[in-house]
mmCIF file of N, CA and C in Angstrom:
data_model
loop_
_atom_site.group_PDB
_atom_site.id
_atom_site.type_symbol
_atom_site.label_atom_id
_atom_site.label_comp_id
_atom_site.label_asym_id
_atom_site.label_seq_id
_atom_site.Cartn_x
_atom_site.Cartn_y
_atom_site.Cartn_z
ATOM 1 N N UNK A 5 0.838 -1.185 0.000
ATOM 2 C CA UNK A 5 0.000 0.000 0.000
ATOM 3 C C UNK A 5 0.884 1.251 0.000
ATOM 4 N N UNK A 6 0.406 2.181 -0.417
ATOM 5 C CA UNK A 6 1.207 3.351 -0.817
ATOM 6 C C UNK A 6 1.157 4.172 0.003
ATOM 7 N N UNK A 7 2.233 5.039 0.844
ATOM 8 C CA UNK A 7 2.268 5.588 2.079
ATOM 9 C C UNK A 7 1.554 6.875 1.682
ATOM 10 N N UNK A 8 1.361 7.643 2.345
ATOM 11 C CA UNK A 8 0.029 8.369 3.261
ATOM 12 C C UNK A 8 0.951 9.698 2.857
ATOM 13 N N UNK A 9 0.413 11.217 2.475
ATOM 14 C CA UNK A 9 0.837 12.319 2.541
ATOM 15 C C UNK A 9 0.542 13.356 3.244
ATOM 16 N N UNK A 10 0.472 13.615 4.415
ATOM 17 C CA UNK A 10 -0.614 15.070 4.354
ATOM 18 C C UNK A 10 -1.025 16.161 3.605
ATOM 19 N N UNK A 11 -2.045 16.520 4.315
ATOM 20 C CA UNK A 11 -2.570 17.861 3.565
ATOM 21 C C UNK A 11 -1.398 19.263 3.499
ATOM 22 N N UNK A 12 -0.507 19.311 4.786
ATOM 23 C CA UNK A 12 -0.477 20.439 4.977
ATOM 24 C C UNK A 12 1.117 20.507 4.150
ATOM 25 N N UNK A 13 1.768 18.886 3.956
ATOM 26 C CA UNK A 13 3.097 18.465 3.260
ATOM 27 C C UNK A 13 2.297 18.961 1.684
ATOM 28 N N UNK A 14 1.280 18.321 1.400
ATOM 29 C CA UNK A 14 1.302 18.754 -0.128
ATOM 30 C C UNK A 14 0.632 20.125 -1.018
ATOM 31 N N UNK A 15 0.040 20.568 0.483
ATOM 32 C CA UNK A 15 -0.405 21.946 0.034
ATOM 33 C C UNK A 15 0.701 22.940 0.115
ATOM 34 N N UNK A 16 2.437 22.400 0.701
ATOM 35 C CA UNK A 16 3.490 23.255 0.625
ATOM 36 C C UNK A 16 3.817 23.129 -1.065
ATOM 37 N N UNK A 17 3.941 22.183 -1.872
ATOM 38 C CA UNK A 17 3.570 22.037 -3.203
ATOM 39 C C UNK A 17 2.989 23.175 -3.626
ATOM 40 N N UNK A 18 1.784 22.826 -3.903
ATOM 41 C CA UNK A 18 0.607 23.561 -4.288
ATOM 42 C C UNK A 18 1.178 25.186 -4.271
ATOM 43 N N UNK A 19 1.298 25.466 -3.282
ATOM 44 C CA UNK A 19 1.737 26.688 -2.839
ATOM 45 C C UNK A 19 2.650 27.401 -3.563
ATOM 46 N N UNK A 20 3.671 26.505 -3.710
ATOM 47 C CA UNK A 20 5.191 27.136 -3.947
ATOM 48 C C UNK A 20 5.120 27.383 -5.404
ATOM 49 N N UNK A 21 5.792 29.028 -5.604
ATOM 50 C CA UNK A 21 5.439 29.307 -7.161
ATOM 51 C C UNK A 21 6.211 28.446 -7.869
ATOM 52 N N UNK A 22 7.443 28.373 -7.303
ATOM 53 C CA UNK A 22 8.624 27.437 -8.401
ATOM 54 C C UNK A 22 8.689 26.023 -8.874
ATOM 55 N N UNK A 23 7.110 25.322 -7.786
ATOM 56 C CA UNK A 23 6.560 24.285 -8.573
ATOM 57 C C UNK A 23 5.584 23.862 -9.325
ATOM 58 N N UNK A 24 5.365 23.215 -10.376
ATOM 59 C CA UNK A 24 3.945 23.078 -11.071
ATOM 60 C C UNK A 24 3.629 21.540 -11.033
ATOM 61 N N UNK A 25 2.502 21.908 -11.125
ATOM 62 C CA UNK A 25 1.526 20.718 -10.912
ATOM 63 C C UNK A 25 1.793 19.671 -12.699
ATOM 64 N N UNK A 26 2.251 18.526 -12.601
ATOM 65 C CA UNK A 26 2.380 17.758 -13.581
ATOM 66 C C UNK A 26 3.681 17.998 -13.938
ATOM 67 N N UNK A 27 4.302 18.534 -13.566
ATOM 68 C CA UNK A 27 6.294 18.253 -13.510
ATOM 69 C C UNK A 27 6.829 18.088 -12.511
ATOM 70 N N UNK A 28 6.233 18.758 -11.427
ATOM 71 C CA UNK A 28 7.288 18.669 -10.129
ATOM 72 C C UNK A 28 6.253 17.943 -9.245
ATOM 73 N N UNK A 29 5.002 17.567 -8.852
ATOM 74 C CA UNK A 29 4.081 16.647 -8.726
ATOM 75 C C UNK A 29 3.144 16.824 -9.542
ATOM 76 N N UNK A 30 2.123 15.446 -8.948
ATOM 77 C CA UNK A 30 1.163 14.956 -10.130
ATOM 78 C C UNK A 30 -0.057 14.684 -8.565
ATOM 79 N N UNK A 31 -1.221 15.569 -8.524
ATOM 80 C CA UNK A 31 -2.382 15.491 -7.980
ATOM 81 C C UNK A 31 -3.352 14.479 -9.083
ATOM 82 N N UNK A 32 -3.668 12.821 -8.499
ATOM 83 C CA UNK A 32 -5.259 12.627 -9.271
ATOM 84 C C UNK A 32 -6.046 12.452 -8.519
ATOM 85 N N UNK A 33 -7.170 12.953 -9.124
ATOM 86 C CA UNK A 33 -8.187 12.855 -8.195
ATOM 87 C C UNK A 33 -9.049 11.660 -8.742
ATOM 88 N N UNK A 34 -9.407 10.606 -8.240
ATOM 89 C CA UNK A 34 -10.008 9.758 -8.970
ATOM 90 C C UNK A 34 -11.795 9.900 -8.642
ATOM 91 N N UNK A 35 -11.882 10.485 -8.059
ATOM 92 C CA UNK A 35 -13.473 10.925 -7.909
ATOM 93 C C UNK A 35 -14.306 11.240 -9.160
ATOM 94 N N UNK A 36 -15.279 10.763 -9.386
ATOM 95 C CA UNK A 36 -16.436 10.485 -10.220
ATOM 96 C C UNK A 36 -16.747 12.203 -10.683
ATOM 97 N N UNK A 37 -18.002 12.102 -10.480
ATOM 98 C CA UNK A 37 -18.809 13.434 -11.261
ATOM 99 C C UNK A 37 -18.503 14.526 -10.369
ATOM 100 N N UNK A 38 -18.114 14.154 -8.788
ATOM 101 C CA UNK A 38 -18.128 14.950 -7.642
ATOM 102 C C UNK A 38 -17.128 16.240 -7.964
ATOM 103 N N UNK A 39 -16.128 15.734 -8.405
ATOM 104 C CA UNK A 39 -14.496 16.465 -9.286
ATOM 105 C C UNK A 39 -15.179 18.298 -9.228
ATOM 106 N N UNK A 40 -15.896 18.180 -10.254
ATOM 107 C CA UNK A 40 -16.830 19.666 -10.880
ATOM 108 C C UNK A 40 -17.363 20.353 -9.594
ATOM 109 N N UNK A 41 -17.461 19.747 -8.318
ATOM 110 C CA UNK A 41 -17.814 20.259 -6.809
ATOM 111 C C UNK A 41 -16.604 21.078 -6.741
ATOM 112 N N UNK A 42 -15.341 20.907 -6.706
ATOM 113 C CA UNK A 42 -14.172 21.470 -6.480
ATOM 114 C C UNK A 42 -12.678 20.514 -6.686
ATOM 115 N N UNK A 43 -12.115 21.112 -6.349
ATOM 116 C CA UNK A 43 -10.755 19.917 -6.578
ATOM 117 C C UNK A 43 -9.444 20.699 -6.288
ATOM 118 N N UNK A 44 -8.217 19.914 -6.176
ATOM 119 C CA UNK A 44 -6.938 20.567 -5.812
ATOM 120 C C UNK A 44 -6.997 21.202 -7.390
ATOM 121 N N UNK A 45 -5.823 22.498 -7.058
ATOM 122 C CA UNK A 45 -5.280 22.942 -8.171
ATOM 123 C C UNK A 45 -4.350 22.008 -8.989
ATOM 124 N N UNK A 46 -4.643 22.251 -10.072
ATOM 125 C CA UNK A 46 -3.882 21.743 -11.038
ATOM 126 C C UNK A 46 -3.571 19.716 -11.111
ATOM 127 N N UNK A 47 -5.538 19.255 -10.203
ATOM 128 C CA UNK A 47 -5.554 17.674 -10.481
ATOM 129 C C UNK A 47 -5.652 17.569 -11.867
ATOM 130 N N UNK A 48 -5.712 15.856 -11.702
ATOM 131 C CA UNK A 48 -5.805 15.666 -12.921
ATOM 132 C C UNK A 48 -6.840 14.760 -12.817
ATOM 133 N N UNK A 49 -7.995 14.474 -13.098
ATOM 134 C CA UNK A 49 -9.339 13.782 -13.045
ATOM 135 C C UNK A 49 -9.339 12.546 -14.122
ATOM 136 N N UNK A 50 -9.447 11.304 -13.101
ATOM 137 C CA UNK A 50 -9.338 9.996 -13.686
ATOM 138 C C UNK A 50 -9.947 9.438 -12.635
ATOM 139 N N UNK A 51 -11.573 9.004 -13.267
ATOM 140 C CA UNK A 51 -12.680 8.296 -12.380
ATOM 141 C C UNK A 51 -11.790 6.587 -12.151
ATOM 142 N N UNK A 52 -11.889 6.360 -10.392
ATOM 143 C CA UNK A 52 -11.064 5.326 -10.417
ATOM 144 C C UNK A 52 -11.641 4.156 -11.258
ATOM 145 N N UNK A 53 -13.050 4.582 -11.678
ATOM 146 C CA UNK A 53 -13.431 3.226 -12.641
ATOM 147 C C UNK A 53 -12.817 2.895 -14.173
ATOM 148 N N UNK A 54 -11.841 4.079 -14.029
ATOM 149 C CA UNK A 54 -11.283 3.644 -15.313
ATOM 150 C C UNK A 54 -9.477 4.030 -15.543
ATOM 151 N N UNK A 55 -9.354 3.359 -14.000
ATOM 152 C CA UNK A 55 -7.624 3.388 -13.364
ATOM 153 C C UNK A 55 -6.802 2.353 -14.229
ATOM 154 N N UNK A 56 -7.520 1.211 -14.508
ATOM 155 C CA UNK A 56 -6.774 0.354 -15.260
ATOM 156 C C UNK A 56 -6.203 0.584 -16.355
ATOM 157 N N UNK A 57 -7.672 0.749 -17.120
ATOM 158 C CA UNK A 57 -7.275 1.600 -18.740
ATOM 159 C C UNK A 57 -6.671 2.430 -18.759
ATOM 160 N N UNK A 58 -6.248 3.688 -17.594
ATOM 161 C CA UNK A 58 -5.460 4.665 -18.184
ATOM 162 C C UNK A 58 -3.945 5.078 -16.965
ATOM 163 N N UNK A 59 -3.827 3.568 -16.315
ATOM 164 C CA UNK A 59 -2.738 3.934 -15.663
ATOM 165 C C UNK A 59 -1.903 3.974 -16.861
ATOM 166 N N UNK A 60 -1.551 3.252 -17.929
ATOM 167 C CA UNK A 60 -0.743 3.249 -19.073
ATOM 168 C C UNK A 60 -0.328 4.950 -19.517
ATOM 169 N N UNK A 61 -1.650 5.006 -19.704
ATOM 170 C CA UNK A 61 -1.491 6.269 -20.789
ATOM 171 C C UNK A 61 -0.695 7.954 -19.399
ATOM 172 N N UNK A 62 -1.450 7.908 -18.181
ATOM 173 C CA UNK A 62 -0.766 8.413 -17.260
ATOM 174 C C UNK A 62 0.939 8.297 -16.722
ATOM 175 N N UNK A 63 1.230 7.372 -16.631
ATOM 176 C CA UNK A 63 2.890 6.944 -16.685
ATOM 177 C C UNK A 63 3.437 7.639 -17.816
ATOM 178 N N UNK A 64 3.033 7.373 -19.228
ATOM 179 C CA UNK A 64 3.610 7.942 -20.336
ATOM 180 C C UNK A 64 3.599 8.959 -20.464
ATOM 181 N N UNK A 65 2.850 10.225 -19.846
ATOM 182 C CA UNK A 65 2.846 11.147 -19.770
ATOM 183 C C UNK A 65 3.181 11.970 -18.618
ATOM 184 N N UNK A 66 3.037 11.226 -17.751
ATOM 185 C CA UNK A 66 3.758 11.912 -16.211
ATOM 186 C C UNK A 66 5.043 11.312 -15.974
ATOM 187 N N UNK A 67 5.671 10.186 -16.147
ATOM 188 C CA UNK A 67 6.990 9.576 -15.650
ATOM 189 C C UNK A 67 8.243 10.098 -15.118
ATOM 190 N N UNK A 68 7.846 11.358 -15.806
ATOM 191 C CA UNK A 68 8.845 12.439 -15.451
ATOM 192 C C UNK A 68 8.830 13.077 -13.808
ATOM 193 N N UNK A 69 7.390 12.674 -13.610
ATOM 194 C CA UNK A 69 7.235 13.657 -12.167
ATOM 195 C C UNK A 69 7.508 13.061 -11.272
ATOM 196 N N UNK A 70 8.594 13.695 -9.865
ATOM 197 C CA UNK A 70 8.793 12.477 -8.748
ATOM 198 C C UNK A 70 7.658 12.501 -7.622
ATOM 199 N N UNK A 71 6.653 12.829 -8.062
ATOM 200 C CA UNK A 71 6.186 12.592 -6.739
ATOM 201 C C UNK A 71 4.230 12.497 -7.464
ATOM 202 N N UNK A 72 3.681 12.082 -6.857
ATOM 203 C CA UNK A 72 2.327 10.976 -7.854
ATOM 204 C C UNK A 72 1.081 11.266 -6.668
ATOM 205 N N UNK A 73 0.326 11.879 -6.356
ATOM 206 C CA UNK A 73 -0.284 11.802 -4.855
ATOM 207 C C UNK A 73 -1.959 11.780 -5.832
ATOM 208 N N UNK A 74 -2.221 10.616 -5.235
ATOM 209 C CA UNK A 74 -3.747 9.938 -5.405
ATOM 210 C C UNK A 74 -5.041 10.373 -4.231
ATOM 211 N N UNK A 75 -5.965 10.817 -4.582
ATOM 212 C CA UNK A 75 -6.723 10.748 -3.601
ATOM 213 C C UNK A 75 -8.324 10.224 -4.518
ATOM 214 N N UNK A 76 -9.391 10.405 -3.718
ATOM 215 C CA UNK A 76 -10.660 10.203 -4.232
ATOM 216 C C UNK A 76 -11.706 11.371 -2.825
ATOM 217 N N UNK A 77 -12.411 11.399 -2.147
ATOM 218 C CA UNK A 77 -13.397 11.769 -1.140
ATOM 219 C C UNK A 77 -12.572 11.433 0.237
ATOM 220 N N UNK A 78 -12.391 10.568 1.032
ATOM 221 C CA UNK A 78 -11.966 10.719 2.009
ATOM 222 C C UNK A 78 -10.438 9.816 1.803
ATOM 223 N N UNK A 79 -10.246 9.348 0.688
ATOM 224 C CA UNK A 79 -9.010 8.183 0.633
ATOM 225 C C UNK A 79 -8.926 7.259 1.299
ATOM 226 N N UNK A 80 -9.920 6.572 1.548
ATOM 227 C CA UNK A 80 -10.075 4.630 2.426
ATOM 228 C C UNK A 80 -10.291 4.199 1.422
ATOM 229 N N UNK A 81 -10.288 4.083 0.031
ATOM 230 C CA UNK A 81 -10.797 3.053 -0.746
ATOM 231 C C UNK A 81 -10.485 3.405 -2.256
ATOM 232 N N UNK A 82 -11.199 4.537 -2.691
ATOM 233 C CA UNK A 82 -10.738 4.657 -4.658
ATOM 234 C C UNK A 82 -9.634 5.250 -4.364
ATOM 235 N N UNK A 83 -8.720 5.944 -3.549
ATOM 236 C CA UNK A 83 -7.675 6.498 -3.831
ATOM 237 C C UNK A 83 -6.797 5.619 -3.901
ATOM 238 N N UNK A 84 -6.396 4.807 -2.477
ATOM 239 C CA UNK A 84 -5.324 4.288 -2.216
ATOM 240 C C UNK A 84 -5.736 2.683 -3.032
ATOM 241 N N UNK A 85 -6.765 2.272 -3.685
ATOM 242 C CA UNK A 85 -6.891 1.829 -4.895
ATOM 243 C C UNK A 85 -6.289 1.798 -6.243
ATOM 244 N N UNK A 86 -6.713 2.797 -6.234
ATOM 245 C CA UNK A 86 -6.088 3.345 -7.817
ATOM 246 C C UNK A 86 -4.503 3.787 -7.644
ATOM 247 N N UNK A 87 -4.307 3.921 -6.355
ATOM 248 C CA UNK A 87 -2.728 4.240 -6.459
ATOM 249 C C UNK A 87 -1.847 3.036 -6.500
ATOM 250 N N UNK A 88 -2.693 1.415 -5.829
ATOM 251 C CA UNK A 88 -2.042 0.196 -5.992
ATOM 252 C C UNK A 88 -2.156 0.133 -7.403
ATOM 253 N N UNK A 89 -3.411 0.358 -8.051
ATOM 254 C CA UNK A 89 -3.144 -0.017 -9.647
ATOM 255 C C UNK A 89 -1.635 0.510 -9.883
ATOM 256 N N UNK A 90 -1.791 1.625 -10.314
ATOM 257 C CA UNK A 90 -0.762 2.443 -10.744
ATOM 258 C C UNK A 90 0.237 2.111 -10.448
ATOM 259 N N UNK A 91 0.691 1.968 -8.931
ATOM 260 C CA UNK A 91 2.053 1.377 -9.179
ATOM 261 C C UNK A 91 1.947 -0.331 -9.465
ATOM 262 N N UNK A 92 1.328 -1.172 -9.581
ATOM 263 C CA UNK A 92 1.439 -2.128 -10.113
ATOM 264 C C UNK A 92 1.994 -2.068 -11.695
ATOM 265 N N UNK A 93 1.343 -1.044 -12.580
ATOM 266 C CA UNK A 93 1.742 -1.109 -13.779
ATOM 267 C C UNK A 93 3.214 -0.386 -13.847
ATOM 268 N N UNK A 94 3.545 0.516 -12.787
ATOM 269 C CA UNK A 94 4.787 1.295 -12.513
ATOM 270 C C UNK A 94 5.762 0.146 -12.709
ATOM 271 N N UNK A 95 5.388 -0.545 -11.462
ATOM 272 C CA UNK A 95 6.308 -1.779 -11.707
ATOM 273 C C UNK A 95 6.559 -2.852 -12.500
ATOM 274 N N UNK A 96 5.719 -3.607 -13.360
ATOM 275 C CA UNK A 96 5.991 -4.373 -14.414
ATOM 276 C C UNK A 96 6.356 -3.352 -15.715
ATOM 277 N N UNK A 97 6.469 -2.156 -15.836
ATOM 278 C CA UNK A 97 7.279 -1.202 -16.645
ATOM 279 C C UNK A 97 8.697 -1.455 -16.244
ATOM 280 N N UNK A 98 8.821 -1.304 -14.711
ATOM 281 C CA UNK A 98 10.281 -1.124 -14.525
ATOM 282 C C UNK A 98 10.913 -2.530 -14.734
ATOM 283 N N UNK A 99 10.252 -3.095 -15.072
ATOM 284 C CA UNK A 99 11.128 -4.360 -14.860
ATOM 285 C C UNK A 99 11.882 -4.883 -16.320
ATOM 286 N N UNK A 100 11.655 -3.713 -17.435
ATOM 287 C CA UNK A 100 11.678 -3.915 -18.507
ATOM 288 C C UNK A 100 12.781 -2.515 -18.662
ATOM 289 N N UNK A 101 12.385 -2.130 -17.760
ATOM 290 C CA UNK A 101 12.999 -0.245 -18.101
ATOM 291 C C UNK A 101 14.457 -0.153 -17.917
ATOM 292 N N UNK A 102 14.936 0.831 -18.795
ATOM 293 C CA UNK A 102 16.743 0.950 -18.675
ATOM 294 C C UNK A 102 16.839 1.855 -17.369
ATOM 295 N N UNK A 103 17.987 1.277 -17.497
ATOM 296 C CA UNK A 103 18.567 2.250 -16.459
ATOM 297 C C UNK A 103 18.695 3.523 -16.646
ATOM 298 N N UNK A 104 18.089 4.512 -15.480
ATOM 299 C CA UNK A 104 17.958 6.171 -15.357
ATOM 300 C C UNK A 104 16.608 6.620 -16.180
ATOM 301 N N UNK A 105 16.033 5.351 -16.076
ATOM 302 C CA UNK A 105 14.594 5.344 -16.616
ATOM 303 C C UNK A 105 13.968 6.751 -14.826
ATOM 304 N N UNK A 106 13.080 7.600 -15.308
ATOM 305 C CA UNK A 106 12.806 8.445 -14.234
ATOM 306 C C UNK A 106 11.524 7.920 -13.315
ATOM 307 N N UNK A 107 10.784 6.777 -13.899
ATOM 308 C CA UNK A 107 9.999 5.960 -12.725
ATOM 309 C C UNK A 107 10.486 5.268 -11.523
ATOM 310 N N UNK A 108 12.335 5.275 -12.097
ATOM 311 C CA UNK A 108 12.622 4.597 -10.630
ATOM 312 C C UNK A 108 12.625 5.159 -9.505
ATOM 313 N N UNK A 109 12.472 7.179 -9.881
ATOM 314 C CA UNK A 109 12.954 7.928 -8.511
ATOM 315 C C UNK A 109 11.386 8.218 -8.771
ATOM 316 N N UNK A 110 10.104 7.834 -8.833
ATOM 317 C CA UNK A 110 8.948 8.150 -8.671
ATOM 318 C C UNK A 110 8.238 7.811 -7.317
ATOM 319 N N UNK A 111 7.505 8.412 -6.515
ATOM 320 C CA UNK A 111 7.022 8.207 -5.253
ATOM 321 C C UNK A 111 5.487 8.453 -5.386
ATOM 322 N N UNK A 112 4.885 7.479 -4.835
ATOM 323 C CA UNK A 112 3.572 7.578 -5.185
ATOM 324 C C UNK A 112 3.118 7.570 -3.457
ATOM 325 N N UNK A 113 1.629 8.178 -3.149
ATOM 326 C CA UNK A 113 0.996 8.801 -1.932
ATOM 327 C C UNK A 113 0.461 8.849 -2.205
ATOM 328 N N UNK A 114 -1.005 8.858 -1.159
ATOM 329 C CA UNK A 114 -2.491 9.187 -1.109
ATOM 330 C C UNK A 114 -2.709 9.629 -0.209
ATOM 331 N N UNK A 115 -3.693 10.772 -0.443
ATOM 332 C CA UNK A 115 -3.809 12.255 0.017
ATOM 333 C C UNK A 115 -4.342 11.684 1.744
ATOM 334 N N UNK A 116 -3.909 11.847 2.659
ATOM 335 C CA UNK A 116 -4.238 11.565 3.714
ATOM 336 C C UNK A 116 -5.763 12.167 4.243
ATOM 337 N N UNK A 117 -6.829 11.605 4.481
ATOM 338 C CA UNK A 117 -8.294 11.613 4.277
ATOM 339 C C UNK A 117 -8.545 12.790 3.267
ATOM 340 N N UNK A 118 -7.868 12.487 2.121
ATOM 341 C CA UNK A 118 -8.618 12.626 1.043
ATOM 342 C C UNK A 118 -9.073 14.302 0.706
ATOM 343 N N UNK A 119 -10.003 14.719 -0.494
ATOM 344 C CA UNK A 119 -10.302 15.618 -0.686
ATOM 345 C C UNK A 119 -11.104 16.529 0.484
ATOM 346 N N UNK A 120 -11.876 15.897 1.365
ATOM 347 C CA UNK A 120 -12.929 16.063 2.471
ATOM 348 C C UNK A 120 -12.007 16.760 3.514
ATOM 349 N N UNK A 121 -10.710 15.921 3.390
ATOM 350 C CA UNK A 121 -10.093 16.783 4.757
ATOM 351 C C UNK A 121 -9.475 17.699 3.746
ATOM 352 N N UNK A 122 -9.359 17.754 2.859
ATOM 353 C CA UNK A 122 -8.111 19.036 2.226
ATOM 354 C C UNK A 122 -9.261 20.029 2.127
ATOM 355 N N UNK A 123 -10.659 19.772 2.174
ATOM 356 C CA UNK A 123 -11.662 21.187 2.321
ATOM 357 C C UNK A 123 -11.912 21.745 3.657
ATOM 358 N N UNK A 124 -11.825 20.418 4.826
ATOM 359 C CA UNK A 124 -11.238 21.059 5.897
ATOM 360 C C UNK A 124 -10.491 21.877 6.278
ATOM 361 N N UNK A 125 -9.139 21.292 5.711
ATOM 362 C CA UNK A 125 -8.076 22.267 6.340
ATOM 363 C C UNK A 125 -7.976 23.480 5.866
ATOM 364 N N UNK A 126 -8.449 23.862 4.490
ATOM 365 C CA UNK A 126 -8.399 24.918 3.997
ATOM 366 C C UNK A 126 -9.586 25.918 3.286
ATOM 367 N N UNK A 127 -10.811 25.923 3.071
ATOM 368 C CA UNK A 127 -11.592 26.335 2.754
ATOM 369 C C UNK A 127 -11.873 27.570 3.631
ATOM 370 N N UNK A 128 -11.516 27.277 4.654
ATOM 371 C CA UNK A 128 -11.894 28.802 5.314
ATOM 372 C C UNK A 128 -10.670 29.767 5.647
ATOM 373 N N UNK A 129 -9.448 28.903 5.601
ATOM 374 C CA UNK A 129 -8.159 30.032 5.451
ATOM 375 C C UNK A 129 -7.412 30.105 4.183
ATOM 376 N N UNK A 130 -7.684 29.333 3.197
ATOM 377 C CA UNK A 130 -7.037 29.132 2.636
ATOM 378 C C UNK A 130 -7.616 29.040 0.820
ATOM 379 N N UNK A 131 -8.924 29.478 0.662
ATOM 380 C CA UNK A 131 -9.886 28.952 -0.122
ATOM 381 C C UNK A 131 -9.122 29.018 -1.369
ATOM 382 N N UNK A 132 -8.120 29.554 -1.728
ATOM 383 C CA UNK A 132 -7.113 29.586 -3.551
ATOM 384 C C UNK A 132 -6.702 28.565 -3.752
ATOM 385 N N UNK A 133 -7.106 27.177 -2.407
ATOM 386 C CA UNK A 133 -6.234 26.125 -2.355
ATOM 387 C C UNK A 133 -7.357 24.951 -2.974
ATOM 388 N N UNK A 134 -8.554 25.235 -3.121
ATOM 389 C CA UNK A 134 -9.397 24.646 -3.982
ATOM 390 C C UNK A 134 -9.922 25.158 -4.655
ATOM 391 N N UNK A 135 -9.767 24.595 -6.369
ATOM 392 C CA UNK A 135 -10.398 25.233 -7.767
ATOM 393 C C UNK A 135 -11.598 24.698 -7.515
ATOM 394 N N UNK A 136 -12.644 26.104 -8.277
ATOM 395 C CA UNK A 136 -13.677 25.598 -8.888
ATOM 396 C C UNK A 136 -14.615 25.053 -7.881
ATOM 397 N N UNK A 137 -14.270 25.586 -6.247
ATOM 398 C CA UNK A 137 -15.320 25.302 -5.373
ATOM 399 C C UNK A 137 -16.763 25.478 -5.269
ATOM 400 N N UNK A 138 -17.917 24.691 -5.831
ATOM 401 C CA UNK A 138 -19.445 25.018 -5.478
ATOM 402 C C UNK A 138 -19.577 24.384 -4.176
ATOM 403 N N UNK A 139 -20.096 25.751 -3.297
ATOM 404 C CA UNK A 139 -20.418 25.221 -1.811
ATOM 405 C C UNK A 139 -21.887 25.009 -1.390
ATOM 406 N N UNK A 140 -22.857 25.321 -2.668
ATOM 407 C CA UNK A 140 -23.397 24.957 -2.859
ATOM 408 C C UNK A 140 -23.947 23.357 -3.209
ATOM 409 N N UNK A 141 -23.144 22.730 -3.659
ATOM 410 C CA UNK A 141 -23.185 21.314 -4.532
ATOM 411 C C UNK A 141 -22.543 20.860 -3.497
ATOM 412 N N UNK A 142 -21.785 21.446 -2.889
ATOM 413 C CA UNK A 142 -20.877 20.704 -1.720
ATOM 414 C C UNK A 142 -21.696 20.473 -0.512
ATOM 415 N N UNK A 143 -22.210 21.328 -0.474
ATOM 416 C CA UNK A 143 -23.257 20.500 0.855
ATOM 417 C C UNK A 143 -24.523 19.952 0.141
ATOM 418 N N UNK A 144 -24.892 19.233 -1.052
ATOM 419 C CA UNK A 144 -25.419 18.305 -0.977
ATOM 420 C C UNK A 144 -25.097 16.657 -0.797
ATOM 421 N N UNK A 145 -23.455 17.152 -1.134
ATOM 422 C CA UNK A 145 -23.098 15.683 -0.786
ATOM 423 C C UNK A 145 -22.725 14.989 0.684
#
C-alpha cells in the first residue's frame, strides 16, 4: 500500500510558485462526477473506474514527475486503490525499463483523508487552495 501524505506536506507544493503541478508533482483525483464540486489545483481527473485503462497512458505522460499523490473523497478506498493499480503497472514497466529510466525515482501517496479533509483544512483560510469550489453542490453531498 502506498504511504500516506498530508494535507499540509502537499499543500506546501501547491503553494510554492517554483513548482507546477504535472512536472514537479502529479495530484489525481479519482473521484467520479463529484471532481466539478471542487478539486486541488492543477488535479488531474481519472474516475477510479477507469484506473486500469489509463494507468498506461498516465505513466507515459507523467513519468517524469517524482512525486504521484492519489486521492478520491476521504481516501479509504478509490484512492489508495487506484494508487495500488498504478504502481502495479509502474512496476511491471520497470522491470523492462533501462537504467535512469525516471519511474525509478517516482514516489507515489495518497492524500491523507482525502479531498474532504483538504476542504477542511483549507476552505476557510485558505480557499485559492481549492479550484472551482461550489459550496453549494458541496453540501449536498
Amino acid at each position: 500500500m502506498a504511504a500516506f501524505i498530508g494535507a499540509q506536506e502537499l499543500a506546501r507544493l501547491v503553494r510554492d510558485p517554483t513548482k507546477t503541478a504535472g512536472t514537479d508533482y502529479l495530484v489525481v483525483d479519482v473521484r467520479d462526477s463529484d471532481f466539478v464540486v471542487g478539486h486541488i489545483p492543477g488535479a488531474l481527473n481519472v474516475p477510479a473506474h477507469d484506473m486500469y485503462a489509463k494507468a498506461g497512458s498516465i505513466i507515459d505522460a507523467y513519468s517524469h514527475v517524482p512525486l504521484v499523490v492519489f486521492h478520491c473523497m476521504l481516501s479509504q478506498q478509490r484512492g489508495p486503490k487506484a494508487a495500488r493499480i498504478y504502481r502495479e503497472v509502474v512496476s511491471g514497466r520497470l522491470k523492462v525499463a533501462a537504467d535512469g529510466d525516471p519511474l525509478f525515482g517516482q514516489t507515489v501517496r495518497v492524500l491523507d483523508r482525502g479531498f474532504g479533509g483538504w476542504v477542511d483544512a483549507f476552505l476557510k483560510t485558505e480557499p485559492d487552495l481549492i479550484a472551482d469550489f461550489d459550496q453549494e453542490m458541496w453540501d449536498t453531498l
